[in-house]
Amino acid sequence: MSFPKNFLWGGATAANQCEGAWNVDGKGPSCADVMTAGSAQKERINTRTVQEGVYYPSHNAIDHYHHYKEDIALFAEMGYKCYRMSINWSRIYPTGLEQTPNEAGLAHYDHVFDECLKYGIEPVVTLSHYETPLGLVDAFGGWKDRRCIDAFVRYCTTVMERYQGKVKYWMTFNEINCMSLNGWNAGGVIENDEATLMQAAYHQFVASAKVVKKGHEIDPENKIGMMYGGLFSYAATCNPDDVMANVTNMNSALFYCDVMCRGYYPAYKLKELERKGITLETEPEDAQILLEGKVDYLAYSYYMSLVAGAKTTGMDLATGNLYTGYTNPYLKTTDWGWQIDPVGLRISLNLLYDRYQLPLFIVENGLGAVDKKEKDGTINDDYRIDYMRDHITEMKKAVELDGVDLMGYTPWGCIDLVSAGTGEMKKRYGFIYVDVDDEGRGTFARSKKKSFDWYKKVIASNGEDLD
Ligand code: BG6
């Protein structure tokens, strides 16, 4: 048996991409609620405020807010051991600035967690998944301002106290390294300069560390992790210049893990900031907070691998919603240009386990593809099954042959939802099809794809039966 008995098989979603009900029961708008729909060719536009007559995919999404019972029942039918989801911060504190929470928002997640627990499904909660309340942007300009720390700690304390005994797995910020790439998604930061983004990242590190500490005080059973947006690249050639450039490329993202797993900034990052003339504004107590708030586990998303070299300028050549360099001639790509690399998953597991010696958790992986509904209503997504089989096979080798301590696997968008990168619905990841199109039209009816029964079998056999 390769996977441990208590391996957390499940699926993952984010509130802003599936809940809809964007202004229902007292919810305030978040950064996601002002992003228009786009496509692989057309960037999403940030309108900054909600504008009349503009279509925003997050506003209805797949209406998971009203369908959660049906959706969780389907997850249970697949045999999920856990469900990774996010709490929509602005349901709890509509602007982020209130001193008392919105009871209707809190009650909603009570129902969701109760529903999960009814089936023995362990909730795994992301506290902030691209969902900074817009009120914090209006008041402070988002996470570039230190005052966001208190707002976040207040929110996290509220939900950790409220759901004590119901939720024990938490993650602070989804893909925290996204701050280097897209400050708006990561924390409502509109500026694009490195100094501002690095300051915002610093605030999130301190906030996360405070929440880890607080979460352990609230319940020593709590396991609180970080979430890394899996950036993994190979050197373009064995030319030492390419190899060194790849080290630099990897460090540009891995430093986020270094800070959160080790509790301090790595030397290479301090030197880099110094060279660039970036001086972080800090408070004297921060260093101790970072040390005391190291995470319990490292969760990450893995979709693809990249290639970096001395000539990489970033944002060029290969596509994908992470920054990148060269294309890899050995790999195929998805229809959205993401390079498919199952062996890279095993490599990433080895790299991170060796570097941090912390339990790892794959909390996102999957294939975004256009699914075709046949006349008889079936959806034969063999391409998705193939993608997942290959990735699970490599994940298994990492556990069985390399001894990596892996907690679980939650494929992304286990039910079709809005794409974060493009705002499309047609970029589907789910085992469950949802009848909604790119303009938000449809019956919202759920149906099972072929991969549904396949994944059910995978879970039932604890990853042994992948056929
Ligand atoms: C990750 C995010 O970057 O990738 C998710 O955490 C996102 O929110 C997922 O949906 C897949 O990306 P996309 O652009 O295909 O939705």
GROMACS .gro file of C-alpha atoms and ligand atoms in nm:
model
  483
    1MET     CA    1   0.000   0.000   0.000
    2SER     CA    2   0.155   0.327  -0.103
    3PHE     CA    3  -0.080   0.598   0.021
    4PRO     CA    4  -0.136   0.615   0.395
    5LYS     CA    5  -0.473   0.496   0.524
    6ASN     CA    6  -0.579   0.845   0.627
    7PHE     CA    7  -0.478   1.003   0.294
    8LEU     CA    8  -0.702   1.301   0.225
    9TRP     CA    9  -0.857   1.238  -0.116
   10GLY     CA   10  -1.095   1.511  -0.217
   11GLY     CA   11  -1.146   1.809  -0.440
   12ALA     CA   12  -1.090   2.184  -0.429
   13THR     CA   13  -1.286   2.500  -0.503
   14ALA     CA   14  -1.271   2.869  -0.411
   15ALA     CA   15  -1.571   3.070  -0.295
   16ASN     CA   16  -1.537   3.349  -0.552
   17GLN     CA   17  -1.524   3.098  -0.837
   18CYS     CA   18  -1.819   2.884  -0.737
   19GLU     CA   19  -2.049   3.040  -0.478
   20GLY     CA   20  -2.213   3.321  -0.674
   21ALA     CA   21  -2.463   3.503  -0.447
   22TRP     CA   22  -2.212   3.786  -0.450
   23ASN     CA   23  -2.432   4.032  -0.261
   24VAL     CA   24  -2.665   3.795  -0.078
   25ASP     CA   25  -2.717   3.776   0.301
   26GLY     CA   26  -2.504   4.079   0.372
   27LYS     CA   27  -2.199   3.986   0.167
   28GLY     CA   28  -1.983   4.277   0.056
   29PRO     CA   29  -1.796   4.291  -0.276
   30SER     CA   30  -1.447   4.145  -0.305
   31CYS     CA   31  -1.167   4.199  -0.554
   32ALA     CA   32  -1.300   3.906  -0.758
   33ASP     CA   33  -1.641   4.071  -0.798
   34VAL     CA   34  -1.510   4.351  -1.020
   35MET     CA   35  -1.328   4.128  -1.268
   36THR     CA   36  -1.497   4.093  -1.607
   37ALA     CA   37  -1.499   3.780  -1.819
   38GLY     CA   38  -1.207   3.724  -2.054
   39SER     CA   39  -1.061   3.441  -2.258
   40ALA     CA   40  -0.725   3.293  -2.352
   41GLN     CA   41  -0.688   3.584  -2.596
   42LYS     CA   42  -0.860   3.859  -2.402
   43GLU     CA   43  -0.747   3.969  -2.057
   44ARG     CA   44  -1.002   4.015  -1.782
   45ILE     CA   45  -1.062   4.380  -1.697
   46ASN     CA   46  -1.062   4.511  -1.345
   47THR     CA   47  -1.341   4.771  -1.333
   48ARG     CA   48  -1.255   4.859  -0.969
   49THR     CA   49  -1.625   4.909  -0.884
   50VAL     CA   50  -1.928   4.703  -0.980
   51GLN     CA   51  -2.071   4.865  -1.292
   52GLU     CA   52  -2.424   4.846  -1.428
   53GLY     CA   53  -2.465   4.628  -1.735
   54VAL     CA   54  -2.124   4.463  -1.711
   55TYR     CA   55  -2.108   4.084  -1.679
   56TYR     CA   56  -1.903   3.960  -1.384
   57PRO     CA   57  -1.865   3.580  -1.373
   58SER     CA   58  -1.823   3.565  -0.995
   59HIS     CA   59  -2.165   3.717  -0.932
   60ASN     CA   60  -2.353   3.396  -1.004
   61ALA     CA   61  -2.070   3.154  -1.080
   62ILE     CA   62  -2.223   2.806  -1.041
   63ASP     CA   63  -2.444   2.918  -0.752
   64HIS     CA   64  -2.277   2.677  -0.511
   65TYR     CA   65  -2.411   2.905  -0.237
   66HIS     CA   66  -2.758   2.765  -0.299
   67HIS     CA   67  -2.656   2.423  -0.435
   68TYR     CA   68  -2.401   2.325  -0.170
   69LYS     CA   69  -2.611   2.036  -0.036
   70GLU     CA   70  -2.646   1.880  -0.377
   71ASP     CA   71  -2.279   1.939  -0.455
   72ILE     CA   72  -2.149   1.796  -0.129
   73ALA     CA   73  -2.376   1.492  -0.173
   74LEU     CA   74  -2.205   1.431  -0.508
   75PHE     CA   75  -1.861   1.472  -0.346
   76ALA     CA   76  -1.968   1.218  -0.084
   77GLU     CA   77  -2.081   0.980  -0.357
   78MET     CA   78  -1.728   0.995  -0.498
   79GLY     CA   79  -1.602   0.904  -0.153
   80TYR     CA   80  -1.428   1.232  -0.067
   81LYS     CA   81  -1.239   1.232   0.258
   82CYS     CA   82  -1.199   1.610   0.247
   83TYR     CA   83  -1.328   1.916   0.067
   84ARG     CA   84  -1.096   2.211   0.013
   85MET     CA   85  -1.295   2.533  -0.010
   86SER     CA   86  -1.251   2.893   0.087
   87ILE     CA   87  -1.448   3.115   0.318
   88ASN     CA   88  -1.544   3.432   0.138
   89TRP     CA   89  -1.398   3.692   0.372
   90SER     CA   90  -1.652   3.959   0.272
   91ARG     CA   91  -1.941   3.733   0.378
   92ILE     CA   92  -1.804   3.749   0.730
   93TYR     CA   93  -1.679   4.109   0.732
   94PRO     CA   94  -1.850   4.278   0.435
   95THR     CA   95  -1.594   4.558   0.401
   96GLY     CA   96  -1.322   4.402   0.614
   97LEU     CA   97  -1.344   4.702   0.846
   98GLU     CA   98  -1.637   4.606   1.072
   99GLN     CA   99  -1.572   4.514   1.432
  100THR     CA  100  -1.852   4.259   1.449
  101PRO     CA  101  -1.910   3.983   1.197
  102ASN     CA  102  -2.209   3.924   0.975
  103GLU     CA  103  -2.406   3.643   1.138
  104ALA     CA  104  -2.574   3.534   0.815
  105GLY     CA  105  -2.234   3.473   0.657
  106LEU     CA  106  -2.112   3.276   0.957
  107ALA     CA  107  -2.431   3.070   0.963
  108HIS     CA  108  -2.389   2.980   0.597
  109TYR     CA  109  -2.052   2.815   0.655
  110ASP     CA  110  -2.187   2.639   0.963
  111HIS     CA  111  -2.436   2.472   0.731
  112VAL     CA  112  -2.170   2.392   0.472
  113PHE     CA  113  -1.936   2.235   0.729
  114ASP     CA  114  -2.221   2.043   0.893
  115GLU     CA  115  -2.314   1.907   0.555
  116CYS     CA  116  -1.956   1.792   0.495
  117LEU     CA  117  -1.923   1.636   0.838
  118LYS     CA  118  -2.252   1.452   0.793
  119TYR     CA  119  -2.073   1.249   0.524
  120GLY     CA  120  -1.744   1.224   0.710
  121ILE     CA  121  -1.584   1.481   0.479
  122GLU     CA  122  -1.316   1.687   0.648
  123PRO     CA  123  -1.332   2.057   0.550
  124VAL     CA  124  -0.998   2.206   0.443
  125VAL     CA  125  -1.036   2.581   0.448
  126THR     CA  126  -0.846   2.850   0.260
  127LEU     CA  127  -0.888   3.173   0.452
  128SER     CA  128  -0.811   3.402   0.160
  129HIS     CA  129  -0.840   3.282  -0.198
  130TYR     CA  130  -0.819   3.596  -0.416
  131GLU     CA  131  -1.106   3.740  -0.212
  132THR     CA  132  -0.985   4.054  -0.036
  133PRO     CA  133  -1.289   4.267   0.055
  134LEU     CA  134  -1.314   4.568  -0.173
  135GLY     CA  135  -1.368   4.780   0.138
  136LEU     CA  136  -1.004   4.722   0.231
  137VAL     CA  137  -0.897   4.842  -0.112
  138ASP     CA  138  -1.106   5.157  -0.081
  139ALA     CA  139  -0.983   5.227   0.271
  140PHE     CA  140  -0.618   5.124   0.249
  141GLY     CA  141  -0.529   5.033  -0.109
  142GLY     CA  142  -0.528   4.664  -0.014
  143TRP     CA  143  -0.242   4.466   0.136
  144LYS     CA  144   0.026   4.724   0.065
  145ASP     CA  145  -0.105   4.882   0.387
  146ARG     CA  146  -0.012   4.725   0.718
  147ARG     CA  147  -0.361   4.782   0.857
  148CYS     CA  148  -0.480   4.483   0.654
  149ILE     CA  149  -0.296   4.261   0.902
  150ASP     CA  150  -0.534   4.346   1.186
  151ALA     CA  151  -0.837   4.311   0.961
  152PHE     CA  152  -0.723   3.965   0.852
  153VAL     CA  153  -0.637   3.848   1.202
  154ARG     CA  154  -0.979   3.967   1.324
  155TYR     CA  155  -1.152   3.775   1.047
  156CYS     CA  156  -0.946   3.458   1.097
  157THR     CA  157  -0.992   3.465   1.473
  158THR     CA  158  -1.367   3.495   1.425
  159VAL     CA  159  -1.392   3.196   1.195
  160MET     CA  160  -1.143   2.979   1.381
  161GLU     CA  161  -1.332   3.033   1.704
  162ARG     CA  162  -1.668   2.984   1.542
  163TYR     CA  163  -1.579   2.662   1.362
  164GLN     CA  164  -1.362   2.510   1.631
  165GLY     CA  165  -1.430   2.137   1.636
  166LYS     CA  166  -1.567   2.147   1.281
  167VAL     CA  167  -1.259   2.256   1.088
  168LYS     CA  168  -0.905   2.162   1.172
  169TYR     CA  169  -0.722   2.204   0.838
  170TRP     CA  170  -0.659   2.565   0.736
  171MET     CA  171  -0.449   2.752   0.483
  172THR     CA  172  -0.387   3.122   0.514
  173PHE     CA  173  -0.338   3.268   0.163
  174ASN     CA  174  -0.401   3.088  -0.162
  175GLU     CA  175  -0.093   3.088  -0.386
  176ILE     CA  176   0.071   3.353  -0.174
  177ASN     CA  177   0.351   3.394  -0.430
  178CYS     CA  178   0.088   3.529  -0.668
  179MET     CA  179   0.168   3.863  -0.504
  180SER     CA  180   0.474   3.888  -0.729
  181LEU     CA  181   0.260   3.835  -1.038
  182ASN     CA  182  -0.085   3.975  -0.979
  183GLY     CA  183  -0.120   4.202  -0.678
  184TRP     CA  184  -0.488   4.256  -0.736
  185ASN     CA  185  -0.580   3.889  -0.708
  186ALA     CA  186  -0.336   3.831  -0.428
  187GLY     CA  187  -0.440   4.125  -0.216
  188GLY     CA  188  -0.620   4.414  -0.383
  189VAL     CA  189  -0.298   4.591  -0.479
  190ILE     CA  190  -0.330   4.791  -0.797
  191GLU     CA  191   0.033   4.901  -0.822
  192ASN     CA  192   0.272   4.688  -1.015
  193ASP     CA  193   0.611   4.799  -0.887
  194GLU     CA  194   0.824   4.552  -0.701
  195ALA     CA  195   0.871   4.762  -0.390
  196THR     CA  196   0.496   4.787  -0.331
  197LEU     CA  197   0.436   4.420  -0.405
  198MET     CA  198   0.719   4.310  -0.175
  199GLN     CA  199   0.579   4.527   0.103
  200ALA     CA  200   0.234   4.373   0.051
  201ALA     CA  201   0.386   4.023   0.059
  202TYR     CA  202   0.563   4.115   0.382
  203HIS     CA  203   0.232   4.216   0.538
  204GLN     CA  204   0.078   3.885   0.435
  205PHE     CA  205   0.370   3.693   0.589
  206VAL     CA  206   0.324   3.870   0.920
  207ALA     CA  207  -0.053   3.826   0.904
  208SER     CA  208  -0.020   3.458   0.824
  209ALA     CA  209   0.227   3.402   1.109
  210LYS     CA  210  -0.007   3.575   1.353
  211VAL     CA  211  -0.295   3.358   1.237
  212VAL     CA  212  -0.089   3.039   1.270
  213LYS     CA  213  -0.007   3.133   1.627
  214LYS     CA  214  -0.362   3.237   1.709
  215GLY     CA  215  -0.505   2.926   1.544
  216HIS     CA  216  -0.289   2.701   1.761
  217GLU     CA  217  -0.402   2.888   2.071
  218ILE     CA  218  -0.767   2.854   1.973
  219ASP     CA  219  -0.731   2.482   1.915
  220PRO     CA  220  -0.404   2.290   1.944
  221GLU     CA  221  -0.557   2.037   1.702
  222ASN     CA  222  -0.555   2.296   1.424
  223LYS     CA  223  -0.318   2.229   1.134
  224ILE     CA  224  -0.242   2.553   0.954
  225GLY     CA  225  -0.057   2.552   0.628
  226MET     CA  226   0.069   2.787   0.362
  227MET     CA  227  -0.033   2.755  -0.002
  228TYR     CA  228   0.227   2.789  -0.276
  229GLY     CA  229   0.133   2.848  -0.638
  230GLY     CA  230   0.350   2.574  -0.781
  231LEU     CA  231   0.618   2.743  -0.985
  232PHE     CA  232   0.869   2.484  -1.094
  233SER     CA  233   1.113   2.534  -1.377
  234TYR     CA  234   1.393   2.342  -1.544
  235ALA     CA  235   1.712   2.500  -1.671
  236ALA     CA  236   1.687   2.556  -2.046
  237THR     CA  237   2.021   2.374  -2.102
  238CYS     CA  238   2.309   2.244  -1.891
  239ASN     CA  239   2.497   2.566  -1.965
  240PRO     CA  240   2.583   2.687  -1.612
  241ASP     CA  241   2.444   3.030  -1.701
  242ASP     CA  242   2.106   2.874  -1.773
  243VAL     CA  243   2.126   2.664  -1.457
  244MET     CA  244   2.204   2.968  -1.246
  245ALA     CA  245   1.926   3.166  -1.413
  246ASN     CA  246   1.690   2.885  -1.324
  247VAL     CA  247   1.801   2.894  -0.961
  248THR     CA  248   1.720   3.265  -0.958
  249ASN     CA  249   1.385   3.202  -1.124
  250MET     CA  250   1.289   2.936  -0.872
  251ASN     CA  251   1.404   3.148  -0.580
  252SER     CA  252   1.182   3.434  -0.695
  253ALA     CA  253   0.888   3.218  -0.591
  254LEU     CA  254   1.037   2.977  -0.338
  255PHE     CA  255   1.136   3.260  -0.109
  256TYR     CA  256   0.769   3.274  -0.008
  257CYS     CA  257   0.796   2.915   0.114
  258ASP     CA  258   1.130   2.989   0.281
  259VAL     CA  259   0.979   3.269   0.488
  260MET     CA  260   0.668   3.078   0.589
  261CYS     CA  261   0.830   2.740   0.652
  262ARG     CA  262   1.153   2.862   0.813
  263GLY     CA  263   1.031   3.181   0.978
  264TYR     CA  264   1.277   3.427   0.829
  265TYR     CA  265   1.384   3.579   0.498
  266PRO     CA  266   1.651   3.379   0.313
  267ALA     CA  267   1.987   3.546   0.260
  268TYR     CA  268   1.952   3.557  -0.120
  269LYS     CA  269   1.627   3.755  -0.091
  270LEU     CA  270   1.769   4.004   0.156
  271LYS     CA  271   2.063   4.066  -0.076
  272GLU     CA  272   1.834   4.103  -0.375
  273LEU     CA  273   1.614   4.358  -0.198
  274GLU     CA  274   1.923   4.547  -0.091
  275ARG     CA  275   2.058   4.550  -0.448
  276LYS     CA  276   1.728   4.681  -0.577
  277GLY     CA  277   1.714   4.950  -0.311
  278ILE     CA  278   1.393   4.810  -0.161
  279THR     CA  279   1.368   4.870   0.211
  280LEU     CA  280   1.077   4.693   0.375
  281GLU     CA  281   0.889   4.881   0.642
  282THR     CA  282   0.887   4.657   0.945
  283GLU     CA  283   0.801   4.669   1.315
  284PRO     CA  284   1.050   4.548   1.577
  285GLU     CA  285   0.829   4.256   1.688
  286ASP     CA  286   0.782   4.117   1.334
  287ALA     CA  287   1.091   3.896   1.327
  288GLN     CA  288   0.974   3.707   1.633
  289ILE     CA  289   0.622   3.678   1.494
  290LEU     CA  290   0.752   3.524   1.172
  291LEU     CA  291   0.956   3.272   1.371
  292GLU     CA  292   0.668   3.179   1.597
  293GLY     CA  293   0.419   3.151   1.313
  294LYS     CA  294   0.584   2.890   1.096
  295VAL     CA  295   0.332   2.675   0.912
  296ASP     CA  296   0.244   2.315   0.996
  297TYR     CA  297   0.240   2.197   0.637
  298LEU     CA  298   0.306   2.315   0.284
  299ALA     CA  299   0.017   2.294   0.041
  300TYR     CA  300   0.058   2.375  -0.323
  301SER     CA  301  -0.098   2.378  -0.665
  302TYR     CA  302   0.063   2.184  -0.945
  303TYR     CA  303  -0.053   2.216  -1.304
  304MET     CA  304   0.261   2.240  -1.515
  305SER     CA  305   0.631   2.297  -1.527
  306LEU     CA  306   0.823   2.578  -1.693
  307VAL     CA  307   1.167   2.632  -1.839
  308ALA     CA  308   1.399   2.916  -1.745
  309GLY     CA  309   1.735   3.023  -1.878
  310ALA     CA  310   1.975   3.309  -1.915
  311LYS     CA  311   1.770   3.463  -2.193
  312THR     CA  312   1.436   3.439  -2.017
  313THR     CA  313   1.276   3.777  -1.991
  314GLY     CA  314   0.961   3.655  -1.820
  315MET     CA  315   0.606   3.669  -1.952
  316ASP     CA  316   0.728   3.556  -2.293
  317LEU     CA  317   0.717   3.252  -2.517
  318ALA     CA  318   0.526   2.992  -2.318
  319THR     CA  319   0.178   3.078  -2.198
  320GLY     CA  320  -0.003   2.998  -1.877
  321ASN     CA  321  -0.128   3.207  -1.592
  322LEU     CA  322   0.205   3.202  -1.415
  323TYR     CA  323   0.505   3.385  -1.547
  324THR     CA  324   0.735   3.174  -1.750
  325GLY     CA  325   1.019   3.143  -1.995
  326TYR     CA  326   1.091   2.896  -2.272
  327THR     CA  327   0.865   2.618  -2.389
  328ASN     CA  328   0.965   2.260  -2.319
  329PRO     CA  329   0.995   2.050  -2.638
  330TYR     CA  330   0.945   1.729  -2.442
  331LEU     CA  331   0.600   1.821  -2.316
  332LYS     CA  332   0.253   1.855  -2.459
  333THR     CA  333   0.037   2.149  -2.366
  334THR     CA  334  -0.328   2.194  -2.278
  335ASP     CA  335  -0.557   2.396  -2.504
  336TRP     CA  336  -0.470   2.694  -2.284
  337GLY     CA  337  -0.096   2.642  -2.338
  338TRP     CA  338  -0.010   2.492  -2.000
  339GLN     CA  339   0.273   2.240  -2.025
  340ILE     CA  340   0.164   1.899  -1.897
  341ASP     CA  341   0.433   1.733  -1.687
  342PRO     CA  342   0.339   1.448  -1.451
  343VAL     CA  343   0.703   1.360  -1.372
  344GLY     CA  344   0.749   1.722  -1.277
  345LEU     CA  345   0.499   1.662  -0.998
  346ARG     CA  346   0.724   1.395  -0.849
  347ILE     CA  347   1.024   1.623  -0.891
  348SER     CA  348   0.840   1.906  -0.713
  349LEU     CA  349   0.741   1.678  -0.425
  350ASN     CA  350   1.103   1.573  -0.380
  351LEU     CA  351   1.229   1.928  -0.402
  352LEU     CA  352   0.990   2.070  -0.145
  353TYR     CA  353   1.011   1.780   0.096
  354ASP     CA  354   1.386   1.785   0.088
  355ARG     CA  355   1.398   2.162   0.132
  356TYR     CA  356   1.151   2.191   0.422
  357GLN     CA  357   1.092   1.845   0.570
  358LEU     CA  358   0.730   1.937   0.624
  359PRO     CA  359   0.418   1.741   0.530
  360LEU     CA  360   0.306   1.834   0.179
  361PHE     CA  361  -0.046   1.858   0.040
  362ILE     CA  362  -0.135   1.879  -0.330
  363VAL     CA  363  -0.439   2.103  -0.308
  364GLU     CA  364  -0.477   2.180  -0.678
  365ASN     CA  365  -0.406   1.979  -0.991
  366GLY     CA  366  -0.614   1.910  -1.297
  367LEU     CA  367  -0.685   1.972  -1.660
  368GLY     CA  368  -0.880   2.272  -1.784
  369ALA     CA  369  -1.051   2.158  -2.104
  370VAL     CA  370  -1.360   2.211  -2.317
  371ASP     CA  371  -1.602   1.928  -2.246
  372LYS     CA  372  -1.855   1.811  -2.498
  373LYS     CA  373  -2.192   1.686  -2.389
  374GLU     CA  374  -2.304   1.399  -2.615
  375LYS     CA  375  -2.663   1.365  -2.737
  376ASP     CA  376  -2.732   1.110  -2.465
  377GLY     CA  377  -2.604   1.354  -2.204
  378THR     CA  378  -2.275   1.174  -2.132
  379ILE     CA  379  -1.942   1.355  -2.112
  380ASN     CA  380  -1.651   1.134  -2.202
  381ASP     CA  381  -1.358   1.320  -2.056
  382ASP     CA  382  -1.094   1.053  -2.108
  383TYR     CA  383  -0.831   1.326  -2.155
  384ARG     CA  384  -0.895   1.436  -1.796
  385ILE     CA  385  -0.873   1.081  -1.667
  386ASP     CA  386  -0.542   1.035  -1.852
  387TYR     CA  387  -0.403   1.359  -1.708
  388MET     CA  388  -0.498   1.266  -1.356
  389ARG     CA  389  -0.391   0.904  -1.380
  390ASP     CA  390  -0.044   1.014  -1.491
  391HIS     CA  391  -0.015   1.267  -1.210
  392ILE     CA  392  -0.142   1.030  -0.940
  393THR     CA  393   0.103   0.766  -1.064
  394GLU     CA  394   0.394   1.005  -1.013
  395MET     CA  395   0.258   1.122  -0.680
  396LYS     CA  396   0.244   0.760  -0.573
  397LYS     CA  397   0.608   0.708  -0.668
  398ALA     CA  398   0.703   1.010  -0.459
  399VAL     CA  399   0.535   0.852  -0.158
  400GLU     CA  400   0.630   0.491  -0.218
  401LEU     CA  401   0.979   0.522  -0.362
  402ASP     CA  402   1.100   0.859  -0.235
  403GLY     CA  403   0.938   0.860   0.110
  404VAL     CA  404   0.769   1.198   0.074
  405ASP     CA  405   0.522   1.274   0.352
  406LEU     CA  406   0.211   1.361   0.153
  407MET     CA  407  -0.114   1.444   0.333
  408GLY     CA  408  -0.360   1.439   0.049
  409TYR     CA  409  -0.472   1.531  -0.299
  410THR     CA  410  -0.756   1.766  -0.390
  411PRO     CA  411  -0.792   1.814  -0.766
  412TRP     CA  412  -0.891   2.164  -0.869
  413GLY     CA  413  -1.242   2.259  -0.969
  414CYS     CA  414  -1.377   1.918  -0.874
  415ILE     CA  415  -1.704   2.066  -0.987
  416ASP     CA  416  -1.691   2.299  -1.292
  417LEU     CA  417  -1.641   2.659  -1.187
  418VAL     CA  418  -1.530   2.997  -1.318
  419SER     CA  419  -1.168   3.011  -1.435
  420ALA     CA  420  -0.957   3.247  -1.226
  421GLY     CA  421  -0.726   3.330  -1.513
  422THR     CA  422  -0.977   3.390  -1.789
  423GLY     CA  423  -1.316   3.415  -1.620
  424GLU     CA  424  -1.449   3.151  -1.858
  425MET     CA  425  -1.680   2.864  -1.774
  426LYS     CA  426  -1.578   2.663  -2.076
  427LYS     CA  427  -1.236   2.598  -1.926
  428ARG     CA  428  -1.368   2.312  -1.718
  429TYR     CA  429  -1.184   2.103  -1.460
  430GLY     CA  430  -1.465   1.915  -1.288
  431PHE     CA  431  -1.576   1.558  -1.236
  432ILE     CA  432  -1.918   1.721  -1.222
  433TYR     CA  433  -2.046   1.922  -1.517
  434VAL     CA  434  -2.246   2.236  -1.449
  435ASP     CA  435  -2.474   2.367  -1.719
  436VAL     CA  436  -2.362   2.731  -1.730
  437ASP     CA  437  -2.190   2.903  -2.021
  438ASP     CA  438  -1.943   3.190  -2.050
  439GLU     CA  439  -2.221   3.446  -2.028
  440GLY     CA  440  -2.372   3.287  -1.719
  441ARG     CA  441  -2.662   3.130  -1.911
  442GLY     CA  442  -2.784   2.780  -1.837
  443THR     CA  443  -2.993   2.566  -1.608
  444PHE     CA  444  -2.718   2.527  -1.345
  445ALA     CA  445  -2.801   2.155  -1.349
  446ARG     CA  446  -2.525   1.921  -1.233
  447SER     CA  447  -2.432   1.599  -1.413
  448LYS     CA  448  -2.158   1.341  -1.374
  449LYS     CA  449  -1.876   1.314  -1.625
  450LYS     CA  450  -1.699   0.986  -1.701
  451SER     CA  451  -1.418   1.096  -1.468
  452PHE     CA  452  -1.665   1.097  -1.178
  453ASP     CA  453  -1.684   0.718  -1.159
  454TRP     CA  454  -1.315   0.685  -1.233
  455TYR     CA  455  -1.215   0.908  -0.941
  456LYS     CA  456  -1.463   0.729  -0.716
  457LYS     CA  457  -1.279   0.404  -0.792
  458VAL     CA  458  -0.942   0.569  -0.731
  459ILE     CA  459  -1.054   0.685  -0.387
  460ALA     CA  460  -1.219   0.353  -0.298
  461SER     CA  461  -0.894   0.171  -0.375
  462ASN     CA  462  -0.684   0.437  -0.198
  463GLY     CA  463  -0.506   0.512  -0.522
  464GLU     CA  464  -0.432   0.153  -0.620
  465ASP     CA  465  -0.683   0.119  -0.903
  466LEU     CA  466  -0.604   0.385  -1.162
  467ASP     CA  467  -0.736   0.203  -1.472
  468BG6     C1  468  -0.478   2.843  -0.940
  468BG6     C2  469  -0.577   2.913  -0.852
  468BG6     O1  470  -0.386   2.936  -0.986
  468BG6     O2  471  -0.518   2.787  -1.059
  468BG6     C3  472  -0.723   2.884  -0.885
  468BG6     O3  473  -0.556   2.890  -0.716
  468BG6     C4  474  -0.739   2.872  -1.034
  468BG6     O4  475  -0.803   2.984  -0.828
  468BG6     C5  476  -0.654   2.756  -1.083
  468BG6     O5  477  -0.871   2.860  -1.077
  468BG6     C6  478  -0.668   2.724  -1.229
  468BG6     O6  479  -0.645   2.838  -1.305
  468BG6     P1  480  -0.749   2.885  -1.413
  468BG6     O7  481  -0.698   3.013  -1.464
  468BG6     O8  482  -0.753   2.778  -1.516
  468BG6     O9  483  -0.878   2.898  -1.342
   0.00000   0.00000   0.00000
